[in-house]
Coordinates of C-alpha atoms in Angstrom, one line a residue:
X1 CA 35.8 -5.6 25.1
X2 CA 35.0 -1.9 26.0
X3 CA 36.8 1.0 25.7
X4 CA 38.5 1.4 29.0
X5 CA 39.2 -2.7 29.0
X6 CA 41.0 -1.9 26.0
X7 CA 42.8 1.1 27.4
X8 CA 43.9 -1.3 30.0
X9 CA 45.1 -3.8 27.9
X10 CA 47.1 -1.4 25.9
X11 CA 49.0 0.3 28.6
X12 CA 49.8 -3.1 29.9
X13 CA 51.7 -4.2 25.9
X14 CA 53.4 -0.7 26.5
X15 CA 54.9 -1.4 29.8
X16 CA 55.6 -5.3 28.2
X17 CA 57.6 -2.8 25.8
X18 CA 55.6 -3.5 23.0
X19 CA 55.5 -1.1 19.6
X20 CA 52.7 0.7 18.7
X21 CA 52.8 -1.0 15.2
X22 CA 52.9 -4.4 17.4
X23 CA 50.0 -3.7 19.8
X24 CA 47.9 -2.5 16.6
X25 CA 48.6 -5.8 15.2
X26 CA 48.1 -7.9 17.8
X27 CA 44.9 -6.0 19.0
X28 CA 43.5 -5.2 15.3
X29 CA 42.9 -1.8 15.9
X30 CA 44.3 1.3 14.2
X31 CA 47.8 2.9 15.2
X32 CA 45.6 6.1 16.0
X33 CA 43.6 4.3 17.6
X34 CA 47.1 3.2 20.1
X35 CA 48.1 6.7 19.9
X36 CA 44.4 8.2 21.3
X37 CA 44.1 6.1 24.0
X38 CA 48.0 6.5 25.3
X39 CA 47.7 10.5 25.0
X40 CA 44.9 10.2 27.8
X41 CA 45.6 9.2 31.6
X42 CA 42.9 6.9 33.5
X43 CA 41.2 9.2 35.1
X44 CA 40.9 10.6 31.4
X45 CA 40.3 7.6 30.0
X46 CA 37.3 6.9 32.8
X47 CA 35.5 10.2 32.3
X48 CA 35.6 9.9 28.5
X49 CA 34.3 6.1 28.6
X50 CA 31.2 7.8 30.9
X51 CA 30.5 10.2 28.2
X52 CA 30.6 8.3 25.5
X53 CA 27.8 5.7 27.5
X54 CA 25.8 8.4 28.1
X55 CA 25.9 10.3 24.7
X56 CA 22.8 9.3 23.0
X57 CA 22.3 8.6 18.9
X58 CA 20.9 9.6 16.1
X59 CA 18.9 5.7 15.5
X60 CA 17.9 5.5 19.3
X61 CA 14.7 7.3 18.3
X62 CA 14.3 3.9 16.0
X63 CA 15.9 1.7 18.0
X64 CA 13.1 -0.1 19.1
X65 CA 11.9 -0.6 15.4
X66 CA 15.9 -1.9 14.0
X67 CA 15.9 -4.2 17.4
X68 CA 12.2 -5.8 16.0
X69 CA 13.6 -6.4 12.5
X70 CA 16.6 -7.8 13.6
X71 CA 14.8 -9.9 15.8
X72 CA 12.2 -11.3 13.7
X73 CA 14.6 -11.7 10.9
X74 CA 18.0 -12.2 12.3
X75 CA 19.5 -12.5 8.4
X76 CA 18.6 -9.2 7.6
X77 CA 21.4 -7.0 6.3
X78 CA 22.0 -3.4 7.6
X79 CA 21.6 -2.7 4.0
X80 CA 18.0 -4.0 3.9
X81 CA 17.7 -1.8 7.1
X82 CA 18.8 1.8 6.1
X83 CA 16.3 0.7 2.6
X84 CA 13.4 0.0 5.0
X85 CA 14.0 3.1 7.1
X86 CA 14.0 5.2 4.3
X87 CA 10.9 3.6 2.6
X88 CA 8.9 4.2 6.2
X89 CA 10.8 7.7 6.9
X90 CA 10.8 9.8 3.7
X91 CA 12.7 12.5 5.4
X92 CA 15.3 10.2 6.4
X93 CA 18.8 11.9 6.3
X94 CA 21.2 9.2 8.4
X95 CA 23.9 8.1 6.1
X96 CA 23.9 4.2 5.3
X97 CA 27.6 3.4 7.0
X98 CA 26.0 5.1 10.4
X99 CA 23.3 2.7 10.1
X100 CA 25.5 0.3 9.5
X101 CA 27.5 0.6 12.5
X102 CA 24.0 1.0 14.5
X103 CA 23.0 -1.9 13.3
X104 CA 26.5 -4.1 14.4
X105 CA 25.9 -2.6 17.7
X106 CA 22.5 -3.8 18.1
X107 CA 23.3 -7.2 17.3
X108 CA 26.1 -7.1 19.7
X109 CA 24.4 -5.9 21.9
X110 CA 22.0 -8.2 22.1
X111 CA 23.8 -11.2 20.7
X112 CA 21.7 -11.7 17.3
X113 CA 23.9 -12.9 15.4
X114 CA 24.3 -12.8 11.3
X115 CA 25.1 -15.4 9.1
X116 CA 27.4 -14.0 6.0
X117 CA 27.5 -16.3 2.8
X118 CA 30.7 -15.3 0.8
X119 CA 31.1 -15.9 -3.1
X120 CA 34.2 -15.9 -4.8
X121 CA 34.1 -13.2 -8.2
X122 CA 37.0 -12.3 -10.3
X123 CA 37.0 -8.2 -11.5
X124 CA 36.7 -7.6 -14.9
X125 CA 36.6 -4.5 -17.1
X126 CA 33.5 -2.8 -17.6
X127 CA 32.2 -3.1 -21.6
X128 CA 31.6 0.7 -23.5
X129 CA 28.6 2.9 -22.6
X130 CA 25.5 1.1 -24.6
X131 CA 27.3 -1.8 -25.3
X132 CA 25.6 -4.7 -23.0
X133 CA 22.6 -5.4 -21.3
X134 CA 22.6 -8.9 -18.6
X135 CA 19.5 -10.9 -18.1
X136 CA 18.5 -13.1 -15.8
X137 CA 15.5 -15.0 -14.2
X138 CA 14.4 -15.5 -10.3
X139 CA 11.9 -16.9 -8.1
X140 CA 10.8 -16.0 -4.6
X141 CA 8.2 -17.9 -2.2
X142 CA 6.6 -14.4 0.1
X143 CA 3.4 -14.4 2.4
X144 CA 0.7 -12.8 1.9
X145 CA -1.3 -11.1 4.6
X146 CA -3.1 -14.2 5.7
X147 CA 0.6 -15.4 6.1
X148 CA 0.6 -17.8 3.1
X149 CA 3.0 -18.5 0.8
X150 CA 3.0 -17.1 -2.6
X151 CA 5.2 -17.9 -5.3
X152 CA 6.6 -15.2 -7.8
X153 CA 8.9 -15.2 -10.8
X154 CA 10.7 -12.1 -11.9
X155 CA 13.3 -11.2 -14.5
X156 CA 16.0 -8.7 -14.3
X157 CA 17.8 -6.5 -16.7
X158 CA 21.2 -4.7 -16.1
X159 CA 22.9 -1.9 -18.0
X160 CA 26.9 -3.9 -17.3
X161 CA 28.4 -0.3 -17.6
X162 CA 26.5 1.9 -15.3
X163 CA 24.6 -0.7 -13.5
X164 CA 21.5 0.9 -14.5
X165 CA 18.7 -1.9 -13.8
X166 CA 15.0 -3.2 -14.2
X167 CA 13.2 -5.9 -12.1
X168 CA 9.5 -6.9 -13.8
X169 CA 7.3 -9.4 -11.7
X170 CA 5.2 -11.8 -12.6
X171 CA 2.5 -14.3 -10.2
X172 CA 2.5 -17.0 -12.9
X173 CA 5.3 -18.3 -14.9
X174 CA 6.8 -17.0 -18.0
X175 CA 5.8 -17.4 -21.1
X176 CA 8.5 -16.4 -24.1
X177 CA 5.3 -13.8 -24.8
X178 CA 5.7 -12.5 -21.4
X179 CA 9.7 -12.6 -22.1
X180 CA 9.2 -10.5 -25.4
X181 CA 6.8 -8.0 -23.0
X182 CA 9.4 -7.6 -20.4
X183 CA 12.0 -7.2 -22.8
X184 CA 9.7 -4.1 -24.5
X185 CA 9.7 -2.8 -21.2
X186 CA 13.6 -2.8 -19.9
X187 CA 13.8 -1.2 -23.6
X188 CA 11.6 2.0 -22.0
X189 CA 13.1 1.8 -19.1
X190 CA 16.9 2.0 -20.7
X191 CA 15.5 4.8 -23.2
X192 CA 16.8 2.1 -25.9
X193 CA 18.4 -1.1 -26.9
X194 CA 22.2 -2.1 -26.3
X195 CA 24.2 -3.5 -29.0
X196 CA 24.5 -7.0 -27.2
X197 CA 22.3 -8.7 -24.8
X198 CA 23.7 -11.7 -22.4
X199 CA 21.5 -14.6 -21.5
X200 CA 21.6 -18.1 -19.6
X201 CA 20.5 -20.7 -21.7
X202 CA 17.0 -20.9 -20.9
X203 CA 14.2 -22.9 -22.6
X204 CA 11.9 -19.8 -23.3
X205 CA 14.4 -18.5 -25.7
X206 CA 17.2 -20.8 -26.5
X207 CA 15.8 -24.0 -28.7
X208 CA 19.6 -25.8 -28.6
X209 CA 23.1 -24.2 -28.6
X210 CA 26.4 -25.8 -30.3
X211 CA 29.6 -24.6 -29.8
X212 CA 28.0 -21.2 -30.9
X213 CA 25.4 -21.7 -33.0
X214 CA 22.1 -20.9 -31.5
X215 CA 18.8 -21.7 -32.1
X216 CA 15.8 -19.8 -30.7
X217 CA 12.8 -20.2 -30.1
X218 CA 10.3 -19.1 -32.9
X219 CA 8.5 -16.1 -30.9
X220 CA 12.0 -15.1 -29.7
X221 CA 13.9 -15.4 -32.8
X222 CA 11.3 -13.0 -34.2
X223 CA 11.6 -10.8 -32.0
X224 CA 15.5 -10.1 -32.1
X225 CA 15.0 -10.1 -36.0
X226 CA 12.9 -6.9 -35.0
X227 CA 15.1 -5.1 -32.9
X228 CA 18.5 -6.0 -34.3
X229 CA 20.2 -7.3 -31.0
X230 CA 23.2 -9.8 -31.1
X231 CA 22.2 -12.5 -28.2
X232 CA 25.1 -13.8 -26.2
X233 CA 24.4 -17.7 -24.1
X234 CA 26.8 -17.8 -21.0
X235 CA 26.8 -21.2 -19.2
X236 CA 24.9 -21.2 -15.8
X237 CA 25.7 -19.4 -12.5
X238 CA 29.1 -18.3 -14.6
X239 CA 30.2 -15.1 -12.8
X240 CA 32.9 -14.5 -15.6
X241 CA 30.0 -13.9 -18.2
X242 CA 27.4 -12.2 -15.9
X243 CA 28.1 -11.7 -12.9
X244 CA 26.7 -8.5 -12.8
X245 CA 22.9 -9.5 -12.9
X246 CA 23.6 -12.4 -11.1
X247 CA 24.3 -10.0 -8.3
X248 CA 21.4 -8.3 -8.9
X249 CA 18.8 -10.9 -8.8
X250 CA 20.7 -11.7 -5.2
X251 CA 20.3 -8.1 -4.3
X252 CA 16.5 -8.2 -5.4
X253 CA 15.9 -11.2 -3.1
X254 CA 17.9 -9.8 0.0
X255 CA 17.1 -6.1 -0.3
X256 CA 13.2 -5.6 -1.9
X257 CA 11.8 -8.9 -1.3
X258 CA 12.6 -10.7 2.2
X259 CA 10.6 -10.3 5.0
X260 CA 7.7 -7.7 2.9
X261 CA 4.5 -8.5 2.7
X262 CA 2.5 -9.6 -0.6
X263 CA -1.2 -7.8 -1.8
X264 CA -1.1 -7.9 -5.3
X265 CA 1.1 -8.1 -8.7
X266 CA 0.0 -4.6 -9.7
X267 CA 1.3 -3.0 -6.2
X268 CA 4.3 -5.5 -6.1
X269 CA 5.4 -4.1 -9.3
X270 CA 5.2 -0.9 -8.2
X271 CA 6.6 -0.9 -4.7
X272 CA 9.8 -2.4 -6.5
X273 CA 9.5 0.2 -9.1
X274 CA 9.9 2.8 -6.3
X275 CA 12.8 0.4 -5.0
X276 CA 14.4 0.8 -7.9
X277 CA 14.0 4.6 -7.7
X278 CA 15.1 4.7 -3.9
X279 CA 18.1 2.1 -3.8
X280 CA 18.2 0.0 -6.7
X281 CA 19.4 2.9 -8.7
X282 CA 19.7 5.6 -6.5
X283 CA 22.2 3.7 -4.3
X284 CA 25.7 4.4 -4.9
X285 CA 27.2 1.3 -6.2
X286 CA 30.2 -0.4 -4.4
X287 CA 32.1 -1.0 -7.4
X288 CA 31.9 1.8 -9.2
X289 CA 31.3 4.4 -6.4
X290 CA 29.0 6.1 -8.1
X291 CA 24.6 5.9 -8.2
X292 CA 23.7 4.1 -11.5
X293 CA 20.7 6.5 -11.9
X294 CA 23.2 9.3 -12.0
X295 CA 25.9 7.4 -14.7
X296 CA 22.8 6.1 -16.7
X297 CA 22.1 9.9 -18.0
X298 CA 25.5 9.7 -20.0
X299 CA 25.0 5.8 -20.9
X300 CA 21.2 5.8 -22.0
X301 CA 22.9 8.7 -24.9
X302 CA 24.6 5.9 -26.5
X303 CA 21.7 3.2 -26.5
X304 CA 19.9 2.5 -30.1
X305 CA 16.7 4.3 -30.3
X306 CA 14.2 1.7 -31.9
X307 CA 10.2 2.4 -33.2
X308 CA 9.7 -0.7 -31.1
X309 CA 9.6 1.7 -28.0
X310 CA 7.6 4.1 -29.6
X311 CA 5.3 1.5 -30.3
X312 CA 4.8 0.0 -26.8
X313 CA 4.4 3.4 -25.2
X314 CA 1.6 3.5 -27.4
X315 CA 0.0 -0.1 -26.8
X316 CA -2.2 -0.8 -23.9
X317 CA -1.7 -2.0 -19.9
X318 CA -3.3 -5.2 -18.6
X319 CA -3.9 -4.8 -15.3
X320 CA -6.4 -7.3 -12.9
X321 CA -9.6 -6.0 -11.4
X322 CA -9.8 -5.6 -7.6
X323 CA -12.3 -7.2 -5.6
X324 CA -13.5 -3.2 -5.0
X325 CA -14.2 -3.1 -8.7
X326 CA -11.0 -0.6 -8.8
X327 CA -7.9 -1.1 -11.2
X328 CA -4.8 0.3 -10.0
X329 CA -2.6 2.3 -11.6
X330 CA 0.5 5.0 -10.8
X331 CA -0.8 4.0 -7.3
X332 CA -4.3 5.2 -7.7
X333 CA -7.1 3.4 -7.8
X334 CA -9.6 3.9 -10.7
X335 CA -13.4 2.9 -10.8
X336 CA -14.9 1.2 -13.4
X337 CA -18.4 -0.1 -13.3
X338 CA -20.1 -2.3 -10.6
X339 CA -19.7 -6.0 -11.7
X340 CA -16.8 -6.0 -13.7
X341 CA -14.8 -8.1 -11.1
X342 CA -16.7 -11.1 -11.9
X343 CA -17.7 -10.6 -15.7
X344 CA -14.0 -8.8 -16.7
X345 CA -11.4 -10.2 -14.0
X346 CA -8.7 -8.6 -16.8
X347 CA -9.0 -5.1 -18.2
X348 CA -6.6 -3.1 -20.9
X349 CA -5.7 0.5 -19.5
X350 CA -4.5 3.1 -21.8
X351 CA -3.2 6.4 -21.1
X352 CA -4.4 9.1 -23.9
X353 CA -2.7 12.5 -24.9
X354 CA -5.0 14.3 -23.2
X355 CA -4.2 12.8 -19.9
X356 CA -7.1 10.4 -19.7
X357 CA -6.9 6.9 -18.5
X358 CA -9.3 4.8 -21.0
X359 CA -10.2 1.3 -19.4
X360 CA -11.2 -0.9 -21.8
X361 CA -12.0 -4.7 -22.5
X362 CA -9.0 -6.1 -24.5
X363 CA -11.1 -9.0 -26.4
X364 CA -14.1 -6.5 -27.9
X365 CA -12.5 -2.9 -27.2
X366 CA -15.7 -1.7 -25.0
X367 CA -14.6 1.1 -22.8
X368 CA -15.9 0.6 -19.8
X369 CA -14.3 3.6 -17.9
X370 CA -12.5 7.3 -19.1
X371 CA -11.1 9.2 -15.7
X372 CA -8.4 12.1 -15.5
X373 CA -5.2 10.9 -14.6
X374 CA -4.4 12.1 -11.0
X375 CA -0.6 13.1 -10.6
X376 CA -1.4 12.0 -6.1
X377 CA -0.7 9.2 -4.4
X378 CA -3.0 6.9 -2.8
X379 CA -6.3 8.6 -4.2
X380 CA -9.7 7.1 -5.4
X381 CA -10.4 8.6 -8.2
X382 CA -13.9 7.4 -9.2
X383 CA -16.8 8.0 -11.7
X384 CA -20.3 9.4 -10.1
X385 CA -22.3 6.5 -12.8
X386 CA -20.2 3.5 -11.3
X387 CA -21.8 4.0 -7.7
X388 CA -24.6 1.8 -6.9
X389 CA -27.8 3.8 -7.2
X390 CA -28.9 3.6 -3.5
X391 CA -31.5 5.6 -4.0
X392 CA -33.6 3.8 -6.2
X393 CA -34.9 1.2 -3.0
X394 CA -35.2 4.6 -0.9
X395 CA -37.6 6.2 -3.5
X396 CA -39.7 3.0 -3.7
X397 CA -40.1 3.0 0.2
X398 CA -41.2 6.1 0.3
X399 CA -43.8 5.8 -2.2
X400 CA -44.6 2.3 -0.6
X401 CA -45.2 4.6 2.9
X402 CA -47.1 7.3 1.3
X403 CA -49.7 5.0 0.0
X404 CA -51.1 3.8 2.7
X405 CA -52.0 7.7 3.5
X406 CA -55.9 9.1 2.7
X407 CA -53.7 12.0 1.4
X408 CA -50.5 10.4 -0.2
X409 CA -48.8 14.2 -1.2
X410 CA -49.2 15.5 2.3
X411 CA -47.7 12.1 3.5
X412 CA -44.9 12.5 1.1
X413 CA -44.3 16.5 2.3
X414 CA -44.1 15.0 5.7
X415 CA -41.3 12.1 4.5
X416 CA -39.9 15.3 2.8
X417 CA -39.0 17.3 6.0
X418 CA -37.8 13.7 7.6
X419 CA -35.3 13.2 5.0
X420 CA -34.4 17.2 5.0
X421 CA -34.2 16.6 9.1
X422 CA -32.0 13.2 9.1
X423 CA -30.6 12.6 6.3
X424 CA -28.6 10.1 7.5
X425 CA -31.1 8.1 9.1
X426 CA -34.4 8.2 6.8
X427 CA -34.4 4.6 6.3
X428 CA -34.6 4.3 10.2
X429 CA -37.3 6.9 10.4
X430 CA -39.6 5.4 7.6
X431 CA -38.9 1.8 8.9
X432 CA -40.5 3.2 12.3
X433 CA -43.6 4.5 10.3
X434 CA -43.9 1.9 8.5
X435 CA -44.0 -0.3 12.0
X436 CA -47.2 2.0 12.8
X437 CA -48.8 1.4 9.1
X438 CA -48.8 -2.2 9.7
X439 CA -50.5 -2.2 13.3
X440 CA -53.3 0.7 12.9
X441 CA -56.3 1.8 11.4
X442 CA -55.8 4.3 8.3
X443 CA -58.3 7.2 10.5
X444 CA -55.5 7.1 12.8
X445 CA -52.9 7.1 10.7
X446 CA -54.4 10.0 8.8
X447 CA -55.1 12.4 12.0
X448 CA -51.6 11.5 13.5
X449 CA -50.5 12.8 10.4
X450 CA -52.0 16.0 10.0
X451 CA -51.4 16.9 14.4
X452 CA -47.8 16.1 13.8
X453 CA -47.6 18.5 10.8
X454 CA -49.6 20.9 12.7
X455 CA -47.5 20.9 15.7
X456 CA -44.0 20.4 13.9
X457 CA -43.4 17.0 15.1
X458 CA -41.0 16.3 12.4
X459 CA -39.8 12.8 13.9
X460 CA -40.6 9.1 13.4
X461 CA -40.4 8.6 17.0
X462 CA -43.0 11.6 17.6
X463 CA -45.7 10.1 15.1
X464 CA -45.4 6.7 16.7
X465 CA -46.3 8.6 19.8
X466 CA -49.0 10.1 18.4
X467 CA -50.1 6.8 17.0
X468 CA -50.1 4.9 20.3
X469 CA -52.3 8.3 22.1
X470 CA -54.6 8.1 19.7
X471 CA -55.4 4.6 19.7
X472 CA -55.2 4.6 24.2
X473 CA -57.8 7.5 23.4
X474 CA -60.3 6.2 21.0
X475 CA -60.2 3.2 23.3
X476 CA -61.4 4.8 26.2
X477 CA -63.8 7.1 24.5
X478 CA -65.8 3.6 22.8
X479 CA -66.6 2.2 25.9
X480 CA -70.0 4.5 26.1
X481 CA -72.4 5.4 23.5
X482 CA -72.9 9.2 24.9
X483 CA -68.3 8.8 23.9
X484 CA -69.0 7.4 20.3
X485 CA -71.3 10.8 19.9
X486 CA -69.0 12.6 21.1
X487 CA -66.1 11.4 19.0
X488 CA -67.6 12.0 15.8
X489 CA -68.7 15.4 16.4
X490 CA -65.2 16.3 17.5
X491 CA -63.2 13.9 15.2
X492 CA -62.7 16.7 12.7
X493 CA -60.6 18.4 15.5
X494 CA -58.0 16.0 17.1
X495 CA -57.1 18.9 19.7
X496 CA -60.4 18.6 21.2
X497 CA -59.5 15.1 22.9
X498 CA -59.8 15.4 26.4
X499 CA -56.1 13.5 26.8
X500 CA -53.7 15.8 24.3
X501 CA -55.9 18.8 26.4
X502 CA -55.5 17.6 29.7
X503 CA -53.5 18.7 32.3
X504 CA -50.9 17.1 34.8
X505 CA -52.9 17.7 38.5
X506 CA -50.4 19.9 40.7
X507 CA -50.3 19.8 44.7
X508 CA -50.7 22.7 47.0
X509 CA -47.1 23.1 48.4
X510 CA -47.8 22.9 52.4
X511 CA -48.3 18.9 51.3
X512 CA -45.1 18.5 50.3
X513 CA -43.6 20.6 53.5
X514 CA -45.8 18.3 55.5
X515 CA -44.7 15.3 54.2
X516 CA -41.3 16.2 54.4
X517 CA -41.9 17.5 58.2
X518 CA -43.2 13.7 59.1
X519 CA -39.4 12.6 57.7
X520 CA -37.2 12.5 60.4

């Protein structure tokens, strides 16, 4: 219904005696809402429905773009759009509810509808600052570029008070090392440990439970002996016991992962890392009302400082090798030698005081690479000794060429100024003189050398010119005896040959006006 149906409708309950309360009700709008529309007359009412469809908004410049999404993924939430808008638009200002209320128009618009899934929760307090962390495990199925399907576990750590979280992805399944890792991590993350940490019984960590006894698993049980943390088992999917990161690994699937596209663990990681960042925590929370990034500055004061942390900032990064024989890191990419995607497909990376990046192989400690960490986005940061040596085949060529000279130096002199001349395209230029090497004499070679010097004919394509006159020339001249003579007196002086000295025969000009008198 538009606006001046509506208006209709409205003045018609009035006449029909109707409240304002009543027509509110029954129309579920707002009794302001009643009390706008009666205040105007229709000819009022018409002009201000005109503006309004003419008044343009601030999304129509990305309404094309909110109308594709929608459209290739009709369950996408207006929350997912206002992230993705702000991920492709840093200087994106529009406030989330006016995306929100874009987006409902869109799919009204052009009838796309949504499918909402509701889940009953009961509200309960929020524990003490520093008092629990919730964990929890997920898995997604994305596609990669070539559109296949990928699959990808990930565990998820909340602060319950603030709501202060960390996501850590894996392409493999968890081991309870990989739990222990994570674990270290979330621990950075949360500058410290909480006094209490809430799990669901899972087999990496829980061995058997009984009425509250736990046993864990070795590596596990180890591990909380370390860092002095009481561990709390909740019974699956129970939103009374953790609700909280249950919401979260929903909100992880819904908001970071649907419908974006897969390249590589190291760059998944990070993109959700900057997720995190942009939404995750620097979205205000509709519970609390607040960002958790911003209540997380008074909560991380009252989480246990460990020397575990201190520790693990200290220990090394595995990261994988790309195909490029980069690793990537802060999102730069780092070279390391060429060949150590096939012999090394895993390397240890580990930042140093000075601000060094040291690459290293984990199993003997050989550093294979030392760069500068760059504080830039997106850059190649790479190592001069890593490149491929392209000019070691170049230098052989060249020599290669220069030998089949009488005078190999003045050969190379002559390569010299080639190179200086095209630098881009010496190969093409020797490959062209080397064409002329393998089809003539070495006399000709020699004198085309030293005319094209002479003259400054500082191109490949000139000395294969030279090369072809030559040969046309010494051909004619061999056909007499009284030539050969003449050749080899002369032969020392290549400008002496009749053809590079003749000249082009010119005609009188009254020819040309008589031939072009007989045109009619």
């Amino acid at each position: 219904m538009d606006k001046f149906e509506m208006y209709i409708e409205i003045r018609g309950l009035i006449n029909q005696k109707y409240s304002v309360s009543a027509i509110a009700r029954k129309m579920k709008i707002s009794r302001n809402t009643v009390y706008k529309y009666l205040q105007k007359t229709p000819d009022e009412m018409a002009e201000w429905t005109a503006a309004t469809m003419a008044r343009t908004k601030k999304l129509d410049i990305h309404k094309e773009l909110i109308l594709n999404w929608l459209r290739e993924y009709p369950d996408m939430t207006a929350a997912q759009v206002y992230d993705w808008l702000k991920e492709k638009f840093p200087t994106f200002k529009v406030g989330e509810s006016t995306v929100r209320n874009y987006v409902k128009d869109i799919r009204a618009e052009f009838s796309i509808p949504k499918e909402v899934n509701k889940r009953e929760y009961e509200a309960i307090p929020d524990p003490p600052m520093g008092e629990q962390i919730q964990a929890d495990f997920g898995f997604v199925t994305v596609r990669n570029k070539a559109g296949k399907p990928v699959k990808l576990m990930f565990i998820v750590f909340v602060l319950a008070h603030s709501r202060f979280k960390y996501v850590w992805f894996q392409n493999r399944p968890f081991t309870t090392k990989d739990v222990v890792e994570a674990h270290k991590k979330a621990f950075i993350a949360f500058s410290g440990v909480s006094k209490e940490i809430v799990y669901d019984q899972d087999r990496l960590l829980v061995v058997a439970e009984n009425e509250g006894d736990i046993l864990l698993t070795e590596e596990f049980q180890q591990f909380v002996n370390e860092v002095e943390f009481k561990v709390v088992l909740c019974r699956k999917a129970d939103p009374e016991s953790k609700g909280r990161v249950e919401n979260v690994v929903g909100f992880v699937k819904k908001n970071f992962v649907q419908h974006r596209i897969y390249h590589n663990i190291d760059s998944w990681n990070e993109q959700c890392q900057h997720w995190l960042d942009r939404t995750g925590n620097g979205k205000v929370h509709n519970g609390t009302k607040r960002r958790p990034a911003d209540v997380f500055l008074l909560e991380k004061q009252h989480m246990r400082q460990v020397n575990l942390l201190k520790q693990n900032i200290k220990s090394s990064i595995t990261r994988s090798v790309r195909k490029d024989n980069t690793v990537l890191f802060h999102s730069n990419r780092y070279t390391v030698p060429l060949g150590t995607f096939h012999k090394y497909p895993e390397v240890q990376l580990k930042p140093s005081k000075e601000n060094k990046l040291i690459i290293f192989v984990k199993d003997t400690g050989e550093i294979l690479a030392v760069h500068s960490i760059s504080q830039d986005k997106g850059q190649l940061i790479r190592n001069t000794s890593h490149q491929r040596d392209r000019s070691k085949g170049l230098t052989e060529l060249k020599d290669s060429i220069s030998s089949h000279f009488t005078d190999p130096e003045r050969a190379k002199m002559y390569i010299q100024e080639l190179q200086r001349k095209y630098p881009r395209y010496v190969r093409d230029q020797l490959s062209i003189i080397k064409k002329c090497i393998d089809v003539s004499a070495v006399d000709v070679l020699d004198d085309s050398l030293v005319l094209c010097m002479e003259r400054n004919l500082y191109s490949a394509n000139d000395f294969r010119d030279v090369v072809q006159l030559l040969k046309r020339q010494r051909q004619v001249n061999m056909n007499s005896p009284s030539a050969i003579a003449e050749y080899q007196s002369t032969s020392a002086d290549v400008e002496t040959l009749p053809l590079l000295s003749a000249e082009a025969k010119h005609r009188p000009l009254n020819q040309y006006v008589a031939i072009m008198e007989g045109i009619k």
